[in-house]
Each structure stands twice: as structure tokens, then as C-alpha cells.
Amino acid sequence: MWDSESESAGGRDYKNGAVSSNKQGVQTDGFEQRGQSWYVATDIPSDFLIQIGDASFHLHKYPLLSRSGKMNRIIYESRNADLDKVVLDDLPGGAEAFELAAKFCYGIAVDLTATNISSLRCGAEYLEMTEDLEEGNLIFKTEAFLSYVVLSSWRDSILVLKNCENLSPWAENLQIVRRCSESIAWKACANPKGIKWAYSGKPPKVSSPRWNEMKDSSSPSRNQQVPPDWWFEDVSILRIDHFVRVITAIKVKGMRFELIGASIMHYATKWLPSLIKEGTGTENDGSNSSNSNGSGSSWKGGLHMIVAGTKDDIPPVQAKDQRLIIESLISIIPPQKDSVSCSFLLRLLRMANMLKVAPALVTELEKRVGMQFEQAPLPDLLIPSYNKTETLYDVDLVQRLLEHFLVQEQTESSSPSSQSFSDKHMYEGSQRVTIPNAKMRVARIVDSYLTEVSRDRNLSLTKFQVLAEALPESARTCDDGLYRAIDSYLKAHPTLSEHERKRLCRVMDCQKLSIDACMHAAQNERLPLRVVVQVLFSEQVKISNAIANNSLKEAGESHYQPMVSNRKTLLEGTPQSFQEGWAAAKKDINTLKFELEAVKTKYLELQNEMESLQRQFDKMAKPKPTSAWTSGWKKLSKLTKMTGLEANDIGSQVPNAEQTRKTPRRWRNSIS
């Protein structure tokens, strides 16, 4: 018997949920089932057979013809008065719905419940049981029960909408889905203080709620505080198309967008189990804070995450259903920035790429991630490349996300009037205030991402460089993270040429490195020599500026304070880390000077040997016969050159004049 939690059906001629016909053409005590066949418990033999699938009903013509317009039309159009069998395989609700409709035709009381009302309403419409044949026919009674009993109850509206999944398109055409969706939306948007009906609350440990247990549960007490997400679990049992209808109706009623986003995340975690990686807590509370960062996950970093969630792990049928769910969820996510967490969007994007979701929806999802890129956790950014590319991770995808972020930042900065004082934008403005500089946070995220993906030996230098230089220079106040990424890339790619290593290091500004990073870089054999010198020089400049500023500050505080006497006292006044860094830098500079002097000495030796060989070759050459005039002119030219050389030597007044004369002229030119 029907028992409504909100209103009793008594006094409405439903007899506590049981409906029956006023007239009985055939006296019967009920139906009897024998195997797959149903028989009427009466002494009158049956003269009509209804076949629905494997079930057969042995009935009588008169009770059916008196209340079903379809039966009248079938017998009339057949022009065969002796027609005794009809096949109704397309009847909505199947044999169960027809059994109830047949009992109604025989005057047997039928219990109307939230479980059978939708199929019985569609079956009555199919059989054309209208008021034209009999007053109070089945269509009228089921429609009244839906309007006055079901739609006034939270639980019954959920159950009826759930049972409409196998009644398409009849339930859609009869507006059952629309009316139940609006009823659910109206109750979900109600003030939690005024809720008096029962609901599931937090999700149970099992995958689906037990409605028989929930039916026996009592309504929330007056002292019990109803949470704002009380309706999440009940709505999450619906099929995706009906869930979309409910969420759309809730949006129209003015529900807060953060609650709508939380309900979408709750639904996704229930129907997309692969959305949550192993070791990560479920998002059962539906709050954005539970998904905004990845600190609670068991992710350890590294390339081992690539093996989690491959395309072969999902059966084809399940993959198709999950693709439909993902596409539907993307289309109903509220447009506001923080309606869902960035972690949820990235996981959804990962599955969308894996399941080959429509490109337009993937692009829309990428734009949504770009709006919240400063909130992206590193584990969720490590999305494998499912397009059979050489790289393990989809670096191009992160590049596109970064471009969407930069476009969004530029749009917001160029249009200050976009932030209004309406309720829609007040929340966005408050969230923006909590972020001092989104670009700096994104720079740290990108540096960490580059450090992870640089371990991939197939990652090209061009992709690394493009992603590192995508952000403006002002986004990074310190390049330590970028230096770690460069060092990691050099470790994974030991075969890089000198030119490629210099090109890689150009993305880093040596002046933005901390003292610890400079000390590591000064001893890093993987870096080019020129970069090491730049690091040492920049650190020396920093130390000098720091000492100078400190001296000026002390001089300003006390004019009578004595100045620092010597270099030793300066070094003693600096921190130990600065002294160690300066000692290492001085050692490296002395080593470079020594190597440079050795190279110069070797060059001079080779120059002298070449000149001596040239003179020996000239002596061995045979002198050509020349005329007296030619030899005379040569002697005169030689005498002139020697005279000019002596004049220059006397004018320069070089102290070591004898050593200078002994050195050949070509050797002196090479020194300059």
C-alpha cells in the first residue's frame, strides 16, 4: 500500500494508494501465474491472448475493449471479429506495466507506488485508457497521483525520475521527466532550515544508496542542522541525462554556482571511479577545498605515474558511457571561475583526452583550466600523452593551458570595468584578492613541471625552451626552480653539444639565483664554462653591493663609526655562506687565469718555432740572379727599415730595451 512521507492520499479517492475500476465485467478473484503465462481466476474461459515478450496473458475481450482505445482500434482495423491474439512488444514498462493495467480493467485494486507509477502512466497512455471510454480511467488516476502525491515528495520525485530511465521517449513526451526535475530543483533550492523531509545525506560505503533503508529513516529533527549539500547524494543516483535536466533546472532557480559545481564533482566521483587516483581521498564532501591542492594525495613524483590509467583498462561499453558523462558534465559546469576546483578540471581533462571526447568540449575544458591555472596541483598536470607522440607527458597541452592563462590575465588587466559589484562577480573579486600574484604562482608550477618532465629523454630542447620562456620575466623573482629544471634536463641529456647547452641556459637569469643555487652552479660540471663565469660574476656583484649598502647604512646611523679597515675585516663581517661562496668563486677564477696564461705561453712557443722554421726555409732556398740595380735598391730598403726601427725604440724609452730588440717583430704583433 502507498505511504507518502509528506501528504496522505486519503480523501482523494485513491483509497490509500489503491485504485480500481467502478465496474467489473467479469467477476474474478485475481490473476494466477503459471510459468510465463498469466490467467484470470474465473470460471469463464479466456478468449483473448496478449503476448508481451516472453510473457503471455490469457484474458477476456470485454474488460479490455471497455477501457482501452488501442484494443478497440486493433480489433476494428483487423476486420476480424474472431481475432484472439495480439502482440504488444513495444508497450512501455513491459509485462509488469501491462499486468497492472489489466488488473485495473478487471476491477482489481492496484497499489500505486513511486516505483510503478511512471511505467503505469506510460502504459496507460500506450493503451489509450482515456476518459472517453470510461470516467476515472487509468490515465486520469495515474496523472492525478503523479501531480498530487509524487511531485509533493522529495524521495518520490527522485524514485520516479530514476524509473523513467527505461521509459524513453514516453516519459519525456508525457512531461514526467520535466515535472520531476523541476520538483527536485525547487526542493533543492529551498532554505535548509525549512526542510522537513528525509534525505540520504553523506554517501554510504556501498556504491549505491539503499532506498528501502532510506525510506524507513526519519525526517531531520528540528534541532538537526541541515548541511547545504544535503541533496548531492540523492541526485547522484540519476542517469546523466536526467542529472543534467535537474542541474539545469537548479541553475534557473538561482542556486549558488559553487554548490552546483560541488554537486557536479560529487556526481563525477560516483560515476567516474577512474577520476580519482589510487591513494587520493574521495571528494565526498563536495567542497572545493578538498580538491584545490594535491597535498593529500600519495603522489611521489616521477615517471612511474605514466602507467596509471591507460586506455586499455576501460572496456569499450564503459568507455562509451564515460565519454557521454564527461561531455555532459563539461557542458553544465557553471561559467564562474571557482565553481569547481582546478584539480577536478585537470582530472576531467585527462580522462577526456584518454576517451577521445569531442575536440570542441576539450578546448572549452582547457580554457576553464587556464582560468584557474595558478591553483593547479603538479600531480594532476602530469597528463600522459595519448596521441602516440614521442614524449611521455603531454607538454603541448600544458603549453596551451599556459597560453589560456596568459590571455585571461591580459583580458582582466586590460578591462578593469569587468569586475562589477554584482553578486556574480563579488565572489570572483574576493578570490582574486587572496592571490597576490597569480603569475608568480604559475611560474613556480611551471618550473616544478619542467623539473619532472625534463627526465624524459625524448623531450626536445625546443619544447623545454618554449615552455620555460612562455611567462614574462617579471613572473619570476628567483630562478632557482628554473635552474633545477635545467640541471635535471642536463642530467637526462648528457649528449647535448656545447651550443645546445648554452642555448638551454639562456632561459635562466644568473642574477636571479640565490646564494645556494650559485654555489651549486659554480661546481656544476654540466653547465657551460661561460655560464659558470656569469654566475660567479653576478654573485660577486651581489656581495659587493650588499657590503656597500651595509657600509652606507652603518655610516648613516653613526658618522663617528670607523670605516672597515681592510678586506679581511669585510669578509669576517659577512655570513659564513657568503665567505664560502666567495672562496669557491676566487678559486675558480684563479684556476681560469692560470689556464689562460698557460695557453698564451704555448701560443708564443709555437709562434717562435714557426718563425725559426721560416728562416731556415729562406736560407735553403737558392738565391735568384739579380742585377746590380736590384741588389742596390734592396740594401737601401733594408737600411731604411732598420733606421726607422731604431728611432721607434729610442722614442718609446722601454726599460727592457735589449730584450725588446731581441724579440722578432712578428712575435710582438702577436702579443698585441
XYZ file of N, CA and C in Angstrom, residues 381-615:
705
model
N 48.872 17.845 -13.268
C 49.392 18.395 -14.524
C 50.166 17.361 -15.336
N 50.627 16.307 -14.686
C 51.413 15.288 -15.381
C 50.470 14.367 -16.143
N 49.914 14.878 -17.219
C 48.951 14.138 -18.036
C 49.715 13.381 -19.113
N 49.551 12.070 -19.194
C 50.267 11.308 -20.233
C 49.825 11.722 -21.625
N 50.688 11.475 -22.562
C 50.385 11.790 -23.955
C 49.717 10.579 -24.596
N 48.426 10.734 -24.928
C 47.654 9.635 -25.518
C 47.622 9.695 -27.039
N 48.357 10.606 -27.635
C 48.325 10.769 -29.089
C 49.501 10.100 -29.787
N 50.133 9.152 -29.100
C 51.240 8.379 -29.672
C 52.397 9.283 -30.098
N 52.671 10.300 -29.292
C 53.827 11.149 -29.558
C 55.054 10.552 -28.882
N 56.202 11.152 -29.141
C 57.438 10.615 -28.599
C 57.559 10.871 -27.100
N 57.047 11.973 -26.620
C 57.192 12.319 -25.211
C 56.202 11.538 -24.354
N 56.617 11.286 -23.107
C 55.742 10.565 -22.192
C 54.589 11.442 -21.725
N 54.870 12.690 -21.431
C 53.846 13.611 -20.945
C 53.427 14.561 -22.061
N 52.185 15.012 -21.960
C 51.624 15.916 -22.970
C 52.071 17.343 -22.654
N 53.287 17.694 -23.082
C 53.837 19.028 -22.830
C 53.092 20.079 -23.649
N 52.652 19.713 -24.838
C 51.899 20.671 -25.662
C 50.599 21.091 -24.979
N 49.976 20.169 -24.263
C 48.746 20.500 -23.544
C 49.018 21.539 -22.458
N 50.067 21.369 -21.700
C 50.406 22.343 -20.662
C 50.757 23.690 -21.293
N 51.379 23.662 -22.457
C 51.682 24.903 -23.166
C 50.389 25.639 -23.531
N 49.386 24.891 -23.998
C 48.099 25.524 -24.332
C 47.410 26.067 -23.070
N 47.478 25.322 -21.977
C 46.881 25.800 -20.729
C 47.541 27.097 -20.279
N 48.849 27.171 -20.418
C 49.567 28.382 -20.031
C 49.179 29.560 -20.932
N 48.981 29.303 -22.213
C 48.553 30.369 -23.120
C 47.158 30.877 -22.756
N 46.258 29.957 -22.414
C 44.913 30.387 -21.987
C 44.995 31.221 -20.714
N 45.877 30.863 -19.809
C 46.039 31.635 -18.579
C 46.538 33.047 -18.878
N 47.521 33.163 -19.751
C 48.071 34.475 -20.080
C 47.037 35.351 -20.780
N 46.244 34.741 -21.655
C 45.181 35.505 -22.325
C 44.159 35.994 -21.313
N 43.798 35.130 -20.363
C 42.839 35.525 -19.340
C 43.400 36.645 -18.461
N 44.672 36.536 -18.080
C 45.294 37.575 -17.261
C 45.337 38.904 -18.009
N 45.678 38.850 -19.282
C 45.744 40.074 -20.072
C 44.366 40.703 -20.220
N 43.349 39.859 -20.390
C 41.986 40.378 -20.530
C 41.526 41.059 -19.250
N 41.810 40.431 -18.104
C 41.389 41.007 -16.835
C 42.134 42.299 -16.536
N 43.423 42.349 -16.864
C 44.188 43.564 -16.578
C 43.829 44.716 -17.508
N 43.419 44.401 -18.736
C 43.094 45.456 -19.701
C 41.678 45.967 -19.571
N 40.814 45.238 -18.862
C 39.420 45.674 -18.718
C 39.077 45.744 -17.242
N 39.422 46.849 -16.562
C 39.109 46.953 -15.126
C 37.622 47.035 -14.839
N 36.833 47.405 -15.817
C 35.392 47.505 -15.592
C 34.699 46.162 -15.589
N 35.459 45.086 -15.885
C 34.826 43.766 -15.923
C 34.405 43.304 -14.542
N 35.072 43.827 -13.474
C 34.700 43.449 -12.120
C 33.610 44.390 -11.622
N 32.410 43.900 -11.518
C 31.278 44.692 -11.046
C 30.993 44.368 -9.596
N 30.010 45.067 -9.060
C 29.646 44.875 -7.669
C 28.450 43.941 -7.525
N 28.122 43.239 -8.583
C 27.009 42.300 -8.501
C 27.431 41.069 -7.725
N 26.433 40.271 -7.325
C 26.729 39.049 -6.587
C 27.525 38.069 -7.421
N 27.345 38.141 -8.710
C 28.035 37.202 -9.584
C 29.527 37.419 -9.565
N 29.951 38.684 -9.456
C 31.378 38.990 -9.555
C 32.002 39.322 -8.207
N 31.196 39.518 -7.191
C 31.778 39.803 -5.886
C 32.607 38.628 -5.405
N 32.117 37.427 -5.640
C 32.850 36.235 -5.217
C 34.148 36.097 -5.980
N 34.092 36.360 -7.284
C 35.307 36.267 -8.082
C 36.320 37.305 -7.631
N 35.854 38.507 -7.293
C 36.774 39.552 -6.855
C 37.432 39.197 -5.539
N 36.667 38.613 -4.609
C 37.260 38.230 -3.338
C 38.290 37.139 -3.501
N 38.046 36.223 -4.434
C 39.024 35.169 -4.683
C 40.270 35.742 -5.319
N 40.105 36.734 -6.160
C 41.266 37.327 -6.821
C 42.127 38.084 -5.821
N 41.509 38.674 -4.784
C 42.287 39.418 -3.806
C 43.187 38.488 -3.007
N 42.737 37.260 -2.764
C 43.523 36.337 -1.972
C 44.770 35.867 -2.702
N 44.871 36.115 -3.974
C 46.034 35.694 -4.747
C 46.891 36.925 -5.015
N 48.050 37.097 -4.339
C 48.836 38.316 -4.527
C 49.330 38.472 -5.952
N 49.818 37.427 -6.528
C 50.300 37.492 -7.900
C 50.159 36.113 -8.518
N 49.163 35.968 -9.372
C 48.911 34.654 -9.959
C 50.056 34.216 -10.860
N 50.707 35.164 -11.521
C 51.794 34.795 -12.434
C 52.969 34.180 -11.689
N 53.242 34.682 -10.495
C 54.342 34.104 -9.723
C 54.035 32.669 -9.315
N 52.793 32.417 -8.928
C 52.410 31.047 -8.577
C 52.473 30.136 -9.791
N 52.042 30.650 -10.923
C 52.119 29.846 -12.150
C 53.571 29.573 -12.521
N 54.454 30.564 -12.300
C 55.870 30.352 -12.602
C 56.445 29.222 -11.761
N 56.085 29.170 -10.487
C 56.562 28.072 -9.645
C 56.010 26.735 -10.106
N 54.744 26.734 -10.532
C 54.149 25.488 -11.021
C 54.847 25.027 -12.299
N 55.104 25.960 -13.211
C 55.750 25.606 -14.470
C 57.174 25.109 -14.226
N 57.903 25.728 -13.309
C 59.259 25.277 -13.008
C 59.252 23.862 -12.436
N 58.310 23.586 -11.539
C 58.207 22.226 -10.991
C 57.826 21.223 -12.076
N 56.929 21.634 -12.964
C 56.539 20.746 -14.062
C 57.724 20.466 -14.987
N 58.504 21.488 -15.296
C 59.675 21.296 -16.152
C 60.692 20.372 -15.491
N 60.843 20.468 -14.182
C 61.769 19.583 -13.479
C 61.349 18.131 -13.623
N 60.039 17.870 -13.583
C 59.556 16.487 -13.707
C 59.675 15.965 -15.136
N 59.207 16.748 -16.098
C 59.181 16.249 -17.479
C 60.567 16.262 -18.108
N 61.519 17.004 -17.525
C 62.863 17.038 -18.110
C 63.565 15.699 -18.006
N 63.083 14.812 -17.154
C 63.683 13.486 -17.036
C 63.379 12.599 -18.241
N 62.439 13.023 -19.048
C 62.097 12.281 -20.260
C 63.169 12.536 -21.318
N 63.836 11.482 -21.747
C 64.918 11.629 -22.720
C 64.403 12.044 -24.096
N 63.106 11.854 -24.348
C 62.546 12.220 -25.649
C 62.047 13.662 -25.700
N 62.143 14.380 -24.595
C 61.705 15.767 -24.587
C 62.726 16.620 -25.330
N 62.265 17.311 -26.349
C 63.171 18.117 -27.170
C 63.549 19.403 -26.447
N 64.704 19.934 -26.830
C 65.177 21.184 -26.247
C 64.248 22.338 -26.597
N 63.680 22.300 -27.792
C 62.790 23.383 -28.222
C 61.542 23.458 -27.351
N 60.916 22.304 -27.053
C 59.722 22.303 -26.212
C 60.049 22.798 -24.808
N 61.183 22.361 -24.289
C 61.590 22.824 -22.963
C 61.778 24.335 -22.955
N 62.449 24.840 -23.964
C 62.753 26.263 -24.015
C 61.486 27.097 -24.210
N 60.595 26.643 -25.073
C 59.357 27.399 -25.339
C 58.504 27.487 -24.082
N 58.374 26.377 -23.360
C 57.563 26.386 -22.147
C 58.215 27.228 -21.054
N 59.543 27.191 -20.958
C 60.231 27.982 -19.928
C 60.151 29.470 -20.207
N 60.136 29.872 -21.473
C 60.120 31.285 -21.838
C 58.720 31.810 -22.101
N 57.691 30.993 -21.853
C 56.322 31.438 -22.131
C 55.897 32.556 -21.185
N 56.335 32.497 -19.946
C 55.966 33.528 -18.977
C 56.891 34.738 -19.103
N 56.405 35.929 -18.803
C 57.287 37.119 -18.840
C 58.328 37.061 -17.733
N 59.385 37.861 -17.874
C 60.465 37.860 -16.898
C 60.000 38.315 -15.523
N 58.994 39.185 -15.484
C 58.510 39.687 -14.202
C 57.811 38.618 -13.373
N 57.462 37.495 -13.972
C 56.770 36.438 -13.232
C 57.701 35.709 -12.272
N 58.999 35.775 -12.509
C 59.963 35.056 -11.671
C 60.850 36.075 -10.947
N 60.746 36.106 -9.636
C 61.675 36.901 -8.840
C 62.929 36.119 -8.491
N 62.861 34.804 -8.589
C 64.004 33.929 -8.316
C 63.972 32.799 -9.333
N 65.118 32.490 -9.906
C 65.217 31.464 -10.949
C 65.773 30.150 -10.428
N 65.661 29.911 -9.122
C 66.172 28.653 -8.582
C 65.410 27.453 -9.136
N 64.081 27.583 -9.243
C 63.295 26.484 -9.796
C 63.639 26.210 -11.241
N 63.866 27.269 -12.004
C 64.258 27.094 -13.397
C 65.646 26.471 -13.500
N 66.537 26.836 -12.578
C 67.872 26.231 -12.586
C 67.795 24.732 -12.287
N 66.940 24.336 -11.341
C 66.772 22.909 -11.061
C 66.260 22.161 -12.289
N 65.320 22.774 -13.006
C 64.810 22.130 -14.220
C 65.905 21.991 -15.270
N 66.730 23.027 -15.423
C 67.824 22.967 -16.403
C 68.825 21.897 -16.015
N 69.173 21.845 -14.741
C 70.122 20.827 -14.285
C 69.564 19.428 -14.476
N 68.272 19.255 -14.207
C 67.643 17.950 -14.420
C 67.650 17.570 -15.900
N 67.418 18.552 -16.768
C 67.443 18.267 -18.208
C 68.858 17.889 -18.666
N 69.870 18.564 -18.123
C 71.248 18.237 -18.492
C 71.641 16.845 -18.014
N 71.128 16.443 -16.862
C 71.404 15.089 -16.371
C 70.802 14.039 -17.290
N 69.563 14.284 -17.741
C 68.875 13.296 -18.579
C 69.350 13.326 -20.023
N 70.051 14.390 -20.446
C 70.516 14.517 -21.827
C 72.017 14.817 -21.829
N 72.842 13.830 -21.505
C 74.289 14.091 -21.418
C 74.959 14.301 -22.768
N 74.278 13.998 -23.854
C 74.898 14.099 -25.176
C 74.680 15.455 -25.836
N 74.191 16.439 -25.093
C 73.976 17.759 -25.690
C 75.311 18.398 -26.060
N 75.315 19.093 -27.160
C 76.516 19.801 -27.590
C 76.693 21.079 -26.769
N 77.875 21.697 -26.923
C 78.149 22.927 -26.201
C 77.181 24.037 -26.597
N 76.867 24.112 -27.873
C 75.923 25.130 -28.347
C 74.531 24.898 -27.765
N 74.080 23.646 -27.691
C 72.755 23.345 -27.148
C 72.699 23.633 -25.648
N 73.791 23.370 -24.942
C 73.804 23.677 -23.513
C 73.757 25.183 -23.268
N 74.469 25.948 -24.081
C 74.396 27.396 -23.955
C 72.987 27.898 -24.266
N 72.385 27.333 -25.292
C 71.009 27.715 -25.655
C 70.032 27.385 -24.535
N 70.237 26.248 -23.883
C 69.364 25.868 -22.775
C 69.511 26.825 -21.602
N 70.723 27.232 -21.310
C 70.967 28.096 -20.150
C 70.529 29.535 -20.387
N 70.224 29.904 -21.620
C 69.780 31.273 -21.893
C 68.421 31.584 -21.273
N 67.632 30.549 -20.998
C 66.314 30.789 -20.401
C 66.430 31.210 -18.940
N 67.621 31.111 -18.366
C 67.821 31.412 -16.944
C 68.586 32.718 -16.795
N 68.204 33.515 -15.801
C 68.894 34.756 -15.478
C 69.787 34.496 -14.270
N 71.102 34.578 -14.476
C 72.041 34.273 -13.398
C 71.920 35.250 -12.238
N 71.456 36.451 -12.500
C 71.335 37.442 -11.441
C 70.166 37.158 -10.504
N 69.269 36.242 -10.876
C 68.117 35.910 -10.047
C 68.317 34.632 -9.245
N 69.534 34.109 -9.208
C 69.811 32.895 -8.453
C 70.167 33.232 -7.022
N 69.744 32.394 -6.101
C 70.092 32.574 -4.701
C 71.533 32.151 -4.463
N 72.047 32.391 -3.241
C 73.425 32.060 -2.917
C 73.659 30.552 -2.976
N 72.661 29.772 -2.532
C 72.808 28.319 -2.588
C 72.839 27.824 -4.026
N 71.976 28.388 -4.868
C 71.976 27.984 -6.275
C 73.277 28.384 -6.964
N 73.825 29.555 -6.600
C 75.094 29.981 -7.198
C 76.232 29.060 -6.791
N 76.243 28.648 -5.528
C 77.291 27.731 -5.080
C 77.195 26.394 -5.812
N 75.969 25.918 -6.022
C 75.803 24.658 -6.752
C 76.206 24.825 -8.210
N 75.836 25.955 -8.808
C 76.159 26.177 -10.219
C 77.661 26.329 -10.430
N 78.376 26.939 -9.450
C 79.820 27.123 -9.602
C 80.563 25.802 -9.636
N 79.988 24.761 -9.028
C 80.623 23.451 -9.003
C 79.967 22.459 -9.956
N 79.034 22.935 -10.782
C 78.296 22.053 -11.690
C 79.097 21.875 -12.982
N 79.584 20.683 -13.212
C 80.383 20.413 -14.406
C 79.539 20.326 -15.664
N 78.216 20.199 -15.505
C 77.352 20.073 -16.682
C 77.078 21.421 -17.342
N 77.261 22.501 -16.607
C 76.990 23.820 -17.167
C 78.144 24.269 -18.066
N 77.850 25.050 -19.079
C 78.928 25.616 -19.899
C 79.815 26.541 -19.068
N 81.099 26.656 -19.483
C 82.050 27.467 -18.735
C 81.626 28.927 -18.688
N 81.076 29.404 -19.758
C 80.638 30.807 -19.804
C 79.536 31.072 -18.783
N 78.633 30.133 -18.605
C 77.552 30.301 -17.644
C 78.108 30.299 -16.223
N 79.095 29.449 -15.948
C 79.704 29.422 -14.619
C 80.353 30.759 -14.306
N 81.059 31.334 -15.271
C 81.690 32.641 -15.066
C 80.635 33.709 -14.807
N 79.516 33.665 -15.542
C 78.446 34.638 -15.327
C 77.849 34.500 -13.932
N 77.696 33.279 -13.474
C 77.159 33.057 -12.131
C 78.106 33.622 -11.083
N 79.394 33.334 -11.242
C 80.369 33.831 -10.273
C 80.430 35.355 -10.280
N 80.390 35.924 -11.457
C 80.447 37.385 -11.552
C 79.215 38.028 -10.919
N 78.042 37.489 -11.214
C 76.820 38.059 -10.651
C 76.810 37.931 -9.134
N 77.329 36.818 -8.617
C 77.364 36.649 -7.174
C 78.359 37.608 -6.533
N 79.469 37.838 -7.218
C 80.433 38.805 -6.707
C 79.833 40.206 -6.669
N 79.080 40.547 -7.690
C 78.413 41.844 -7.714
C 77.406 41.956 -6.574
N 76.677 40.877 -6.320
C 75.708 40.895 -5.224
C 76.400 41.116 -3.886
N 77.500 40.402 -3.665
C 78.212 40.534 -2.399
C 78.761 41.949 -2.242
N 79.328 42.472 -3.314
C 79.869 43.830 -3.259
C 78.776 44.847 -2.965
N 77.630 44.697 -3.627
C 76.527 45.627 -3.386
C 75.998 45.505 -1.964
N 75.939 44.259 -1.486
C 75.453 44.065 -0.121
C 76.391 44.701 0.892
N 77.693 44.533 0.675
C 78.670 45.125 1.586
C 78.616 46.649 1.511
N 78.502 47.171 0.279
C 78.438 48.621 0.119
C 77.190 49.201 0.778
N 76.061 48.547 0.596
C 74.827 49.037 1.211
C 74.904 48.984 2.727
N 75.516 47.908 3.217
C 75.661 47.778 4.662
C 76.575 48.868 5.214
N 77.639 49.176 4.483
C 78.568 50.215 4.925
C 77.890 51.581 4.932
N 77.117 51.864 3.871
C 76.413 53.139 3.811
C 75.381 53.261 4.923
N 74.730 52.153 5.216
C 73.722 52.178 6.273
C 74.365 52.440 7.624
N 75.484 51.782 7.883
C 76.172 51.998 9.156
C 76.728 53.410 9.247
N 77.214 53.921 8.105
C 77.739 55.287 8.115
C 76.623 56.296 8.365
N 75.460 56.036 7.857
C 74.338 56.944 8.086
C 73.864 56.929 9.520
N 73.924 55.790 10.168
C 73.479 55.704 11.554
C 74.445 56.415 12.504
N 75.729 56.286 12.229
C 76.720 56.914 13.114
C 77.862 57.465 12.279
N 77.988 58.797 12.249
C 79.059 59.405 11.457
C 80.426 59.173 12.074
N 80.447 58.834 13.355
C 81.726 58.660 14.029
C 82.164 57.208 14.055
N 81.372 56.322 13.467
C 81.752 54.911 13.434
C 82.877 54.723 12.430
N 83.964 54.078 12.811
C 85.090 53.905 11.890
C 84.725 52.997 10.731
N 85.310 53.321 9.579
C 85.082 52.515 8.383
C 85.825 51.188 8.505
N 85.386 50.221 7.697
C 86.041 48.916 7.698
C 87.444 49.085 7.147
N 88.404 48.526 7.841
C 89.798 48.810 7.515
C 90.291 48.067 6.291
N 90.086 46.795 6.224
C 90.686 46.024 5.137
C 89.727 44.947 4.658
N 90.188 44.184 3.654
C 89.367 43.129 3.033
C 89.086 41.991 4.009
N 90.073 41.702 4.855
C 89.890 40.610 5.805
C 88.750 40.902 6.774
N 88.689 42.148 7.240
C 87.611 42.533 8.152
C 86.251 42.498 7.453
N 86.243 42.864 6.170
C 84.994 42.789 5.406
C 84.468 41.359 5.346
N 85.363 40.428 5.037
C 84.942 39.029 4.917
C 84.501 38.460 6.260
N 85.180 38.924 7.357
C 84.776 38.431 8.664
C 83.380 38.923 9.042
N 82.986 40.075 8.495
C 81.669 40.616 8.813
C 80.533 40.029 7.995
N 80.869 39.276 6.963
C 79.842 38.656 6.119
C 79.464 37.294 6.665
N 78.281 36.776 6.324
C 77.893 35.436 6.790
C 78.830 34.365 6.259
N 78.771 33.208 6.927
C 79.653 32.109 6.558
C 79.366 31.609 5.148
N 78.082 31.605 4.763
C 77.734 31.125 3.421
C 78.316 32.038 2.347
N 78.334 33.361 2.625
C 78.931 34.278 1.657
C 80.436 34.069 1.559
N 81.098 33.818 2.703
C 82.534 33.599 2.674
C 82.884 32.338 1.903
N 82.120 31.266 2.124
C 82.385 30.028 1.389
C 82.153 30.215 -0.097
N 81.084 30.937 -0.444
C 80.825 31.180 -1.862
C 81.927 32.016 -2.494
N 82.402 33.032 -1.757
C 83.472 33.863 -2.314
C 84.768 33.069 -2.452
N 85.076 32.211 -1.482
C 86.296 31.409 -1.572
C 86.249 30.477 -2.780
N 85.081 29.824 -2.988
C 84.961 28.939 -4.147
C 85.062 29.728 -5.450
N 84.437 30.915 -5.476
C 84.500 31.727 -6.696
C 85.928 32.187 -6.971
N 86.655 32.603 -5.908
C 88.036 33.062 -6.092
C 88.922 31.924 -6.595
N 88.684 30.738 -6.067
C 89.472 29.583 -6.501
C 89.241 29.289 -7.975
N 87.985 29.340 -8.395
C 87.684 29.070 -9.801
C 88.265 30.146 -10.708
N 88.215 31.392 -10.265
C 88.774 32.472 -11.094
C 90.284 32.322 -11.235
N 91.002 31.992 -10.160
C 92.450 31.782 -10.237
C 92.798 30.624 -11.162
N 91.991 29.574 -11.088
C 92.231 28.432 -11.973
C 92.079 28.843 -13.429
N 91.043 29.621 -13.724
C 90.847 30.075 -15.100
C 91.986 30.979 -15.562
N 92.486 31.852 -14.671
C 93.610 32.715 -15.044
C 94.864 31.907 -15.357
N 95.113 30.893 -14.531
C 96.299 30.058 -14.763
C 96.203 29.331 -16.104
N 95.020 28.792 -16.386
C 94.848 28.100 -17.665
C 95.018 29.065 -18.833
N 94.559 30.296 -18.689
C 94.700 31.279 -19.760
C 96.170 31.642 -19.994
N 96.950 31.821 -18.915
C 98.378 32.108 -19.065
C 99.108 30.951 -19.725
N 98.739 29.725 -19.376
C 99.381 28.566 -19.995
C 99.094 28.517 -21.492
N 97.889 28.853 -21.869
C 97.549 28.862 -23.286
C 98.338 29.942 -24.019
N 98.506 31.118 -23.415
C 99.281 32.188 -24.055
C 100.740 31.778 -24.251
N 101.333 31.154 -23.211
C 102.734 30.712 -23.303
C 102.911 29.686 -24.409
N 101.980 28.779 -24.479
C 102.063 27.756 -25.536
C 101.948 28.390 -26.902
N 101.126 29.401 -27.016
C 100.957 30.085 -28.297
C 102.248 30.798 -28.711
N 102.910 31.437 -27.770
C 104.166 32.122 -28.086
C 105.251 31.145 -28.523
N 105.311 29.996 -27.846
C 106.298 28.996 -28.237
C 106.058 28.516 -29.667
N 104.819 28.261 -29.980
C 104.515 27.816 -31.343
C 104.837 28.915 -32.346
N 104.653 30.174 -31.982
C 104.948 31.288 -32.881
C 106.452 31.377 -33.163
N 107.282 31.205 -32.107
C 108.737 31.260 -32.290
C 109.233 30.106 -33.163
N 108.679 28.909 -32.915
C 109.088 27.761 -33.721
C 108.732 27.962 -35.183
N 107.591 28.542 -35.457
C 107.194 28.766 -36.838
C 108.125 29.773 -37.520
N 108.530 30.792 -36.803
C 109.420 31.791 -37.401
C 110.815 31.222 -37.673
N 111.304 30.384 -36.740
C 112.615 29.766 -36.973
C 112.587 28.838 -38.180
N 111.491 28.105 -38.312
C 111.353 27.235 -39.491
C 111.272 28.064 -40.760
N 110.670 29.217 -40.692
C 110.565 30.078 -41.869
C 111.944 30.603 -42.281
N 112.780 30.968 -41.281
C 114.119 31.461 -41.606
C 115.001 30.372 -42.224
